[in-house]
Short mmCIF file of C-alpha atoms in Angstrom, two decimals:
data_model
loop_
_atom_site.label_atom_id
_atom_site.label_comp_id
_atom_site.label_asym_id
_atom_site.label_seq_id
_atom_site.Cartn_x
_atom_site.Cartn_y
_atom_site.Cartn_z
CA MET A 1 -11.32 -31.56 8.00
CA GLY A 2 -10.41 -28.14 9.51
CA LEU A 3 -7.01 -27.25 10.94
CA ASP A 4 -8.58 -27.08 14.41
CA SER A 5 -8.96 -30.84 14.32
CA VAL A 6 -5.28 -31.45 13.54
CA GLY A 7 -3.18 -32.53 16.51
CA ALA A 8 -0.98 -30.07 18.37
CA LEU A 9 2.23 -31.86 17.32
CA ALA A 10 1.28 -31.62 13.65
CA ILE A 11 0.41 -27.92 14.01
CA HIS A 12 3.74 -27.32 15.76
CA GLU A 13 5.58 -28.96 12.86
CA ILE A 14 3.61 -26.96 10.29
CA LEU A 15 4.28 -23.66 12.06
CA SER A 16 7.99 -24.42 12.40
CA LYS A 17 8.16 -24.88 8.63
CA LEU A 18 6.19 -21.69 7.94
CA GLY A 19 8.64 -19.49 9.79
CA PRO A 20 8.19 -16.60 12.22
CA THR A 21 6.19 -14.22 9.98
CA ASP A 22 3.53 -16.76 9.02
CA THR A 23 3.51 -18.19 12.55
CA ALA A 24 2.70 -14.74 13.95
CA ALA A 25 -0.06 -14.36 11.36
CA ALA A 26 -1.50 -17.76 12.24
CA GLY A 27 -1.73 -16.64 15.86
CA CYS A 28 -4.38 -14.11 14.81
CA LEU A 29 -6.83 -16.83 13.64
CA ASN A 30 -8.28 -17.78 17.02
CA LYS A 31 -7.36 -18.46 20.64
CA LYS A 32 -6.16 -22.01 19.98
CA PHE A 33 -3.83 -20.88 17.22
CA ARG A 34 -2.69 -17.96 19.36
CA ASP A 35 -1.61 -20.43 22.02
CA TRP A 36 0.08 -22.66 19.49
CA ALA A 37 1.89 -19.69 17.84
CA ALA A 38 3.15 -18.50 21.22
CA ASP A 39 4.94 -21.78 21.97
CA GLU A 40 8.43 -20.88 23.24
CA SER A 41 10.01 -23.89 21.56
CA LEU A 42 8.96 -22.47 18.18
CA TRP A 43 10.46 -19.07 18.87
CA SER A 44 13.55 -20.62 20.37
CA LYS A 45 14.06 -22.44 17.07
CA PHE A 46 13.47 -19.27 15.02
CA CYS A 47 15.93 -17.30 17.15
CA ALA A 48 18.54 -20.07 16.91
CA ASP A 49 18.15 -20.57 13.15
CA GLU A 50 18.07 -16.91 12.13
CA LEU A 51 20.01 -15.13 14.87
CA ASP A 52 22.10 -17.88 16.47
CA LEU A 53 20.57 -17.03 19.86
CA SER A 54 20.77 -19.68 22.55
CA SER A 55 18.98 -17.58 25.17
CA PRO A 56 16.33 -14.83 24.88
CA GLN A 57 18.14 -11.49 24.76
CA ASP A 58 18.05 -8.17 22.94
CA PRO A 59 20.79 -6.81 20.63
CA LEU A 60 22.63 -5.31 23.62
CA GLY A 61 22.75 -8.67 25.41
CA ASN A 62 20.02 -7.83 27.92
CA PRO A 63 17.66 -10.71 28.77
CA THR A 64 14.08 -10.63 27.45
CA PRO A 65 11.05 -12.40 28.99
CA THR A 66 10.65 -14.85 26.08
CA PHE A 67 12.23 -15.85 22.77
CA LYS A 68 9.21 -14.37 21.00
CA VAL A 69 9.85 -10.99 22.60
CA ALA A 70 13.55 -11.29 21.72
CA TYR A 71 12.70 -11.98 18.08
CA GLN A 72 10.37 -8.97 17.98
CA VAL A 73 12.99 -6.67 19.51
CA TRP A 74 15.61 -7.80 17.00
CA ARG A 75 13.20 -7.25 14.12
CA GLU A 76 12.40 -3.75 15.32
CA ALA A 77 16.09 -2.90 15.71
CA PHE A 78 17.27 -4.25 12.35
CA GLY A 79 14.13 -4.26 10.19
CA MET A 80 15.70 -1.77 7.76
CA TYR A 81 18.36 -4.33 6.71
CA PRO A 82 18.13 -7.55 4.67
CA TRP A 83 17.18 -10.01 7.41
CA PRO A 84 19.42 -12.91 6.30
CA LEU A 85 22.36 -10.47 6.23
CA VAL A 86 21.60 -9.47 9.83
CA GLY A 87 21.93 -13.11 10.89
CA ARG A 88 25.16 -13.53 8.93
CA VAL A 89 26.81 -10.47 10.50
CA LYS A 90 25.70 -11.54 13.96
CA ARG A 91 27.24 -14.99 13.40
CA CYS A 92 30.47 -13.34 12.22
CA TRP A 93 30.78 -11.33 15.44
CA GLY A 94 29.56 -14.29 17.48
CA ARG A 95 32.40 -16.49 16.23
CA LEU A 96 34.99 -13.82 16.94
CA LYS A 97 33.65 -13.13 20.41
CA SER A 98 33.35 -16.81 21.32
CA TRP A 99 37.04 -17.36 20.43
CA LEU A 100 38.09 -14.26 22.36
CA SER A 101 36.00 -15.33 25.35
CA ALA A 102 37.67 -18.75 25.47
CA ASN A 103 41.22 -17.66 24.62
CA PHE A 104 41.74 -13.92 24.92
CA PRO A 105 39.20 -12.35 27.32
CA GLU A 106 41.30 -9.24 27.88
CA ALA A 107 40.91 -8.38 24.17
CA LEU A 108 37.20 -9.18 24.32
CA ALA A 109 36.89 -6.54 27.03
CA THR A 110 38.10 -3.87 24.56
CA LEU A 111 35.21 -4.42 22.12
CA ARG A 112 32.70 -1.60 22.23
CA LYS A 113 28.95 -1.98 22.11
CA GLY A 114 27.28 -1.55 18.75
CA ALA A 115 26.93 1.90 17.21
CA SER A 116 23.50 3.46 16.74
CA GLU A 117 22.00 4.39 13.38
CA GLY A 118 22.50 8.02 14.42
CA GLU A 119 26.23 7.51 15.04
CA ILE A 120 26.66 5.82 11.68
CA LYS A 121 24.76 8.62 9.97
CA SER A 122 26.99 11.15 11.72
CA LEU A 123 30.07 9.44 10.25
CA GLU A 124 28.53 9.42 6.78
CA ASN A 125 27.69 13.12 7.03
CA SER A 126 31.10 14.07 8.44
CA LEU A 127 33.08 12.14 5.80
CA LYS A 128 30.52 12.47 2.97
CA VAL A 129 30.43 8.72 2.33
CA LYS A 130 27.76 6.02 2.26
CA LEU A 131 28.68 2.79 4.03
CA PRO A 132 27.67 -0.44 2.27
CA LEU A 133 25.05 -2.40 4.22
CA PRO A 134 27.41 -5.20 5.44
CA THR A 135 29.82 -2.69 7.00
CA ARG A 136 26.96 -0.65 8.48
CA LEU A 137 25.76 -3.83 10.17
CA LEU A 138 29.25 -4.72 11.39
CA TYR A 139 29.40 -1.39 13.24
CA ARG A 140 25.82 -1.79 14.49
CA PHE A 141 26.99 -4.95 16.29
CA CYS A 142 30.38 -3.66 17.45
CA ASP A 143 31.82 -0.16 17.26
CA GLY A 144 35.48 -1.20 17.06
CA GLN A 145 37.85 -1.40 20.00
CA ASP A 146 38.34 0.89 22.97
CA MET A 147 42.12 1.26 23.31
CA LYS A 148 43.05 3.61 26.15
CA ARG A 149 45.93 6.07 25.96
CA ASP A 150 48.42 6.94 28.66
CA GLU A 151 47.68 10.51 29.76
CA VAL A 152 51.39 11.38 30.02
CA THR A 153 53.01 9.70 27.03
CA GLY A 154 50.00 9.40 24.72
CA ARG A 155 50.99 5.80 24.03
CA ILE A 156 48.16 3.33 23.50
CA LEU A 157 47.76 1.00 26.47
CA GLY A 158 47.13 -2.71 25.99
CA SER A 159 48.69 -2.45 22.55
CA SER A 160 48.95 -6.21 22.11
CA LEU A 161 45.16 -6.54 22.40
CA GLY A 162 44.40 -5.79 18.75
CA LEU A 163 41.54 -7.87 17.35
CA LEU A 164 43.36 -8.36 14.04
CA GLY A 165 46.67 -9.41 15.61
CA GLY A 166 50.17 -8.84 14.35
CA TYR A 167 53.81 -9.93 14.29
CA SER A 168 57.25 -8.89 15.46
CA PHE A 169 60.78 -9.21 14.13
CA ASN A 170 63.97 -7.37 14.94
CA ASP A 171 62.71 -4.12 16.50
CA HIS A 172 59.53 -3.98 14.40
CA LEU A 173 56.36 -4.72 16.36
CA VAL A 174 52.86 -4.58 14.83
CA ASN A 175 49.45 -5.25 16.33
CA VAL A 176 46.29 -4.09 14.54
CA TYR A 177 43.08 -3.02 16.21
CA LEU A 178 39.69 -2.06 14.77
CA LEU A 179 38.94 1.66 15.07
CA PRO A 180 35.72 2.93 16.66
CA LEU A 181 33.65 5.33 14.55
CA HIS A 182 34.81 8.50 16.31
CA LEU A 183 38.44 7.63 15.49
CA VAL A 184 37.51 6.63 11.94
CA ILE A 185 36.21 10.17 11.49
CA LEU A 186 39.18 11.82 13.20
CA LYS A 187 41.95 9.88 11.44
CA THR A 188 40.29 10.10 8.03
CA LEU A 189 39.88 13.88 8.31
CA VAL A 190 43.52 14.26 9.39
CA ILE A 191 44.76 12.32 6.36
CA ARG A 192 42.47 14.20 4.00
CA LYS A 193 43.73 17.51 5.35
CA THR A 194 47.45 16.66 5.20
CA LYS A 195 47.47 14.58 2.00
CA SER A 196 44.32 15.57 0.18
CA THR A 197 45.61 14.50 -3.24
CA VAL A 198 46.45 11.02 -1.98
CA LEU A 199 42.84 10.02 -1.50
CA GLN A 200 41.91 11.45 -4.88
CA ARG A 201 44.62 9.44 -6.66
CA GLY A 202 45.15 6.27 -4.67
CA PHE A 203 42.09 5.72 -2.50
CA GLY A 204 39.38 8.10 -3.65
CA ARG A 205 37.30 10.48 -1.57
CA ASN A 206 35.08 7.54 -0.59
CA SER A 207 37.81 5.90 1.51
CA ILE A 208 37.88 5.83 5.30
CA PHE A 209 40.54 4.78 7.82
CA VAL A 210 39.21 1.65 9.63
CA ALA A 211 42.10 -0.21 11.32
CA SER A 212 45.53 0.74 12.60
CA SER A 213 48.62 -0.56 14.35
CA SER A 214 49.42 0.95 17.69
CA TYR A 215 53.19 0.42 17.35
CA ARG A 216 54.15 1.19 13.77
CA GLN A 217 52.41 2.73 10.80
CA LYS A 218 50.22 0.02 9.33
CA ALA A 219 46.98 1.42 7.95
CA PHE A 220 43.83 -0.18 6.54
CA PHE A 221 41.42 1.82 4.41
CA PHE A 222 37.92 0.88 3.32
CA ASN A 223 36.54 2.21 0.04
CA CYS A 224 32.82 2.76 0.57
CA GLU A 225 32.16 2.98 -3.17
CA ASN A 226 33.61 -0.33 -4.38
CA GLY A 227 33.46 -2.18 -1.03
CA GLN A 228 37.17 -3.07 -1.06
CA LEU A 229 39.57 -2.93 1.87
CA TYR A 230 43.16 -1.79 1.26
CA VAL A 231 46.36 -1.88 3.28
CA GLY A 232 48.99 0.78 2.71
CA THR A 233 52.56 0.05 1.65
CA ARG A 234 55.66 2.09 2.50
CA ASN A 235 54.92 4.73 -0.14
CA TRP A 236 51.11 4.93 -0.04
CA LEU A 237 51.27 8.59 1.03
CA ALA A 238 53.64 9.61 -1.75
CA ILE A 239 53.01 7.61 -4.92
CA ASP A 240 49.83 6.68 -6.73
CA GLY A 241 48.98 3.01 -6.40
CA GLY A 242 50.71 2.42 -3.06
CA ALA A 243 48.04 0.17 -1.56
CA ILE A 244 47.19 -3.54 -1.81
CA PRO A 245 43.64 -4.97 -1.89
CA CYS A 246 42.99 -7.18 1.16
CA VAL A 247 40.18 -9.35 -0.27
CA PRO A 248 39.70 -10.99 -3.70
CA LYS A 249 37.76 -8.50 -5.82
CA GLU A 250 35.57 -11.16 -7.39
CA LEU A 251 34.03 -12.07 -4.02
CA ILE A 252 32.63 -8.60 -3.35
CA ARG A 253 28.89 -8.22 -4.05
CA LEU A 254 27.23 -4.92 -3.17
CA VAL A 255 23.87 -5.20 -4.96
CA PRO A 256 21.16 -5.28 -2.25
CA ASP A 257 19.02 -8.40 -2.07
CA PHE A 258 16.60 -8.31 0.83
CA GLY A 259 15.92 -12.05 0.57
CA SER A 260 19.53 -13.18 0.67
CA SER A 261 22.56 -13.09 2.96
CA GLN A 262 24.98 -13.04 0.02
CA GLN A 263 25.50 -9.30 -0.16
CA GLN A 264 29.09 -8.87 1.02
CA ASP A 265 31.84 -6.29 1.06
CA ALA A 266 35.50 -6.69 1.96
CA MET A 267 35.03 -5.75 5.62
CA LEU A 268 32.56 -8.59 6.23
CA LEU A 269 34.60 -11.13 4.24
CA TRP A 270 37.79 -10.04 6.02
CA LEU A 271 36.37 -10.46 9.52
CA GLU A 272 34.71 -13.77 8.60
CA GLU A 273 38.04 -15.09 7.32
CA HIS A 274 39.79 -13.89 10.47
CA GLY A 275 37.26 -15.76 12.62
CA HIS A 276 37.74 -18.89 10.53
CA ARG A 277 41.53 -18.76 10.96
CA LEU A 278 41.24 -18.32 14.70
CA HIS A 279 38.76 -21.18 15.18
CA SER A 280 40.65 -23.55 12.87
CA GLY A 281 44.00 -22.89 14.58
CA VAL A 282 45.69 -21.46 11.49
CA ILE A 283 46.67 -18.53 13.70
CA ARG A 284 46.93 -18.61 17.48
CA LEU A 285 47.57 -16.63 20.59
CA HIS A 286 51.24 -15.93 21.30
CA GLU A 287 52.49 -15.41 24.85
CA GLU A 288 55.84 -13.88 25.73
CA GLY A 289 56.22 -13.20 29.41
CA LYS A 290 53.08 -11.41 30.51
CA ILE A 291 52.30 -10.10 27.02
CA ARG A 292 49.67 -11.94 24.98
CA GLY A 293 48.53 -11.22 21.46
CA ILE A 294 47.15 -12.82 18.29
CA ASN A 295 50.10 -13.97 16.17
CA LEU A 296 49.60 -13.85 12.39
CA PHE A 297 52.37 -16.33 11.54
CA PRO A 298 50.47 -19.39 10.21
CA GLU A 299 50.60 -22.55 12.31
CA LYS A 300 49.24 -25.07 9.80
CA ALA A 301 50.19 -26.42 6.36
CA PRO A 302 50.50 -25.43 3.59
CA GLN A 303 51.52 -21.98 4.87
CA CYS A 304 53.53 -23.53 7.71
CA SER A 305 56.17 -26.22 7.09
CA ILE A 306 57.20 -28.86 9.64
CA ALA A 307 60.27 -31.12 9.53
CA ILE A 308 61.78 -33.43 12.16
CA THR A 309 65.42 -34.55 11.91
CA ASN A 310 67.10 -36.68 14.60
CA GLY A 311 64.56 -35.47 17.14
CA VAL A 312 64.89 -31.78 16.28
CA LYS A 313 61.61 -30.24 15.12
CA VAL A 314 61.58 -27.10 12.96
CA ARG A 315 58.39 -25.23 12.14
CA ALA A 316 58.47 -22.21 9.82
CA SER A 317 56.07 -19.78 8.16
CA ALA A 318 55.91 -16.23 6.86
CA VAL A 319 53.60 -13.21 6.72
CA LEU A 320 53.44 -10.31 4.32
CA VAL A 321 54.68 -7.04 5.81
CA PRO A 322 52.88 -4.53 3.56
CA GLU A 323 54.12 -1.45 5.43
CA PHE A 324 57.72 -2.25 4.36
CA GLY A 325 56.97 -2.95 0.71
CA ASN A 326 57.37 -0.51 -2.18
CA LEU A 327 55.24 -1.36 -5.20
CA GLN A 328 57.34 1.00 -7.33
CA ASP A 329 60.63 -0.74 -6.46
CA GLU A 330 61.42 -3.81 -8.57
CA SER A 331 63.76 -5.37 -6.00
CA GLU A 332 61.83 -4.54 -2.80
CA LYS A 333 58.26 -4.65 -4.06
CA PHE A 334 57.14 -6.94 -1.24
CA TYR A 335 58.52 -7.63 2.22
CA PHE A 336 57.95 -10.82 4.18
CA SER A 337 58.69 -11.62 7.79
CA TYR A 338 59.50 -15.25 8.54
CA SER A 339 59.34 -17.11 11.83
CA MET A 340 61.36 -20.26 12.54
CA ARG A 341 60.57 -22.29 15.66
CA MET A 342 62.92 -25.04 16.91
CA SER A 343 62.38 -27.61 19.64
CA LEU A 344 63.69 -30.99 20.79
CA LEU A 345 61.29 -33.92 21.04
CA PRO A 346 60.79 -35.63 24.45
CA GLU A 347 63.07 -38.52 23.51
CA GLY A 348 65.92 -36.10 22.92
CA CYS A 349 68.40 -35.87 20.10
CA CYS A 350 68.71 -39.32 18.46
CA ILE A 351 71.68 -40.13 16.20
CA TYR A 352 72.54 -43.65 15.03
CA GLY A 353 70.49 -45.15 17.84
CA MET A 354 72.12 -42.99 20.53
CA SER A 355 70.09 -40.45 22.51
CA PHE A 356 71.41 -37.13 23.81
CA ALA A 357 69.72 -34.80 26.31
CA SER A 358 70.57 -31.66 24.36
CA CYS A 359 71.88 -30.28 21.09
CA GLN A 360 73.04 -26.83 20.08
CA LEU A 361 72.75 -24.91 16.83
CA TYR A 362 75.99 -24.06 15.10
CA ARG A 363 75.26 -22.89 11.54
CA ARG A 364 72.40 -22.00 9.20
CA HIS A 365 71.96 -22.39 5.45
CA LEU A 366 68.92 -20.59 4.02
CA ILE A 367 67.90 -20.48 0.36
CA PHE A 368 65.46 -17.77 -0.76
CA ARG A 369 63.59 -18.05 -4.05
CA ALA A 370 61.45 -15.63 -6.06
CA ASN A 371 59.33 -17.39 -8.69
CA ASP A 372 61.52 -20.50 -8.19
CA ILE A 373 64.71 -18.56 -8.95
CA VAL A 374 67.32 -18.43 -6.19
CA VAL A 375 67.76 -14.79 -5.15
CA ASN A 376 69.66 -15.22 -1.88
CA ASP A 377 71.79 -18.02 -0.43
CA ILE A 378 72.82 -17.44 3.18
CA ASN A 379 75.38 -19.68 4.82
CA GLY A 380 76.87 -18.71 8.16
CA GLU A 381 77.13 -19.23 11.88
CA ALA A 382 74.27 -18.75 14.37
CA VAL A 383 70.80 -17.27 13.87
CA ILE A 384 70.35 -13.58 14.72
CA GLY A 385 73.65 -13.87 16.58
CA LYS A 386 72.44 -16.70 18.83
CA PHE A 387 73.40 -20.36 19.25
CA PRO A 388 70.24 -21.83 20.84
CA LEU A 389 70.62 -24.88 23.09
CA LEU A 390 67.64 -27.24 22.80
CA ARG A 391 66.47 -29.58 25.57
CA PRO A 392 63.43 -31.89 25.72
CA GLY A 393 60.30 -30.31 27.18
CA GLU A 394 61.50 -26.72 26.90
CA GLU A 395 59.67 -24.03 24.94
CA GLU A 396 60.48 -23.56 21.28
CA PHE A 397 63.35 -21.30 20.39
CA VAL A 398 61.83 -18.71 18.07
CA TYR A 399 63.59 -16.31 15.80
CA GLU A 400 62.10 -13.95 13.28
CA SER A 401 63.53 -11.79 10.56
CA CYS A 402 62.45 -10.37 7.23
CA THR A 403 63.41 -10.32 3.58
CA PRO A 404 62.44 -8.27 0.50
CA LEU A 405 61.13 -10.02 -2.60
CA SER A 406 60.83 -8.77 -6.15
CA SER A 407 57.77 -10.92 -6.86
CA SER A 408 54.58 -11.84 -5.04
CA SER A 409 55.55 -15.51 -4.92
CA GLY A 410 58.61 -17.20 -3.49
CA SER A 411 59.84 -19.62 -0.85
CA VAL A 412 62.49 -20.38 1.77
CA GLU A 413 64.18 -23.69 2.55
CA GLY A 414 67.49 -24.94 3.85
CA CYS A 415 69.00 -26.57 6.93
CA PHE A 416 70.52 -25.90 10.33
CA THR A 417 73.69 -27.58 11.58
CA PHE A 418 73.55 -28.81 15.18
CA VAL A 419 75.97 -30.63 17.42
CA PRO A 420 74.79 -33.18 20.01
CA GLY A 421 75.43 -31.95 23.54
CA ARG A 422 76.91 -28.44 23.51
CA LEU A 423 79.26 -26.52 21.26
CA ALA A 424 81.68 -26.30 24.17
CA ASP A 425 81.35 -30.03 24.85
CA PRO A 426 80.15 -31.88 21.72
CA LYS A 427 79.05 -35.50 22.18
CA GLY A 428 79.34 -36.40 18.53
CA ASP A 429 79.70 -35.14 14.98
CA PRO A 430 77.64 -32.20 13.68
CA PHE A 431 74.42 -33.10 11.83
CA ASP A 432 72.06 -31.19 9.54
CA VAL A 433 68.44 -30.52 10.47
CA GLU A 434 66.01 -29.89 7.62
CA LEU A 435 64.18 -26.61 7.18
CA ALA A 436 61.31 -27.71 4.93
CA ARG A 437 60.27 -25.29 2.21
CA PHE A 438 57.59 -22.75 3.17
CA PRO A 439 55.98 -20.10 0.97
CA LEU A 440 56.57 -16.38 0.68
CA GLU A 441 53.50 -15.29 -1.23
CA LEU A 442 50.89 -12.60 -1.45
CA PRO A 443 47.96 -14.17 0.43
CA GLU A 444 44.36 -14.20 -0.74
CA TYR A 445 43.37 -12.29 2.39
CA ILE A 446 45.79 -9.73 3.83
CA PHE A 447 45.84 -8.88 7.55
#
């Protein structure tokens, strides 16, 4: 029995299992197979499975007449790369853009269109580097962020719109954005010219500047030779070894495999992890007045602790502040910023069966540990000079500060003393509210 006698549904199933290449070849057999191989439902499936496309469009987002045409255009544009890796990088950017579209459209608007092969080659020639395939593909899909500068002051506008997010404490404000290729070239050349020996000792001549903070000096460098991403510490420009790897070294695989999507460098792993944290709610958008930005303080356990005492809820977490750390200093090797958020549950402050409509903080007692050894015990009035008054339904009171640590692992715990009512008019005896232990530790991925 010839294939011509097999029913159309069976042929459709066979072609869907063969995949796009063999389906296109089957379409050359005769007119009947050409019709079968042109079925839009087949090409819709291929585009969805391999490129995560829900509508027929080209790499620039322009609509195409059919899914088959879309698939052909994508193949022509990215045929020089391992095809499974193309799909993986597209899904990485797709997850980031879908979160931005739903939650942070003003940041989505800063993402540039993908760079051309010519623009990538220009960077490689200018900086005398060779980008690993995953990072080349990342820039082919999106050439960083377009952050405008004020013509008078030179200050970057929309500074809270960084794709990689940030944190604030005291007067220190950080928000990291992904550099477009033309700024990668410019900033890398500037650093090479002013501190030429730094790249030879600490980063190597194969390193390029890829991400930056618009407020304070926080710099990320990508080493094109080993595929690792580094973030600079306080002394990265002065002392050898002043940078921290951002991704576990053992996960990086640079050997090309054109039949696999598993080739990965730190840039791809870093952005995939960032997308995962955003979608899972580990990190969220923070709004203060009219300013919105991605906040890197973790919102979920185990990095974030939550405790409720007598109706008072305290959430706390910390982030590494690499730009403050000094890897050559035994007492201030690492710096961590911590955020403590306090609120009163809807039922109010409940003590011995009595409910109060407010309570006010009086004292704090914080215990800092490094490798389980107490290194600081703070006991005093207020927090950052404030005595927050909590009421049901109001926004959390948030305060942030920072602390040095001699080791890469530690913790904070303690309690806050509140009075029911107000300090000026207490309705009962003071009571302690638990601050559950939360970690201060060098994370697996550093942002």
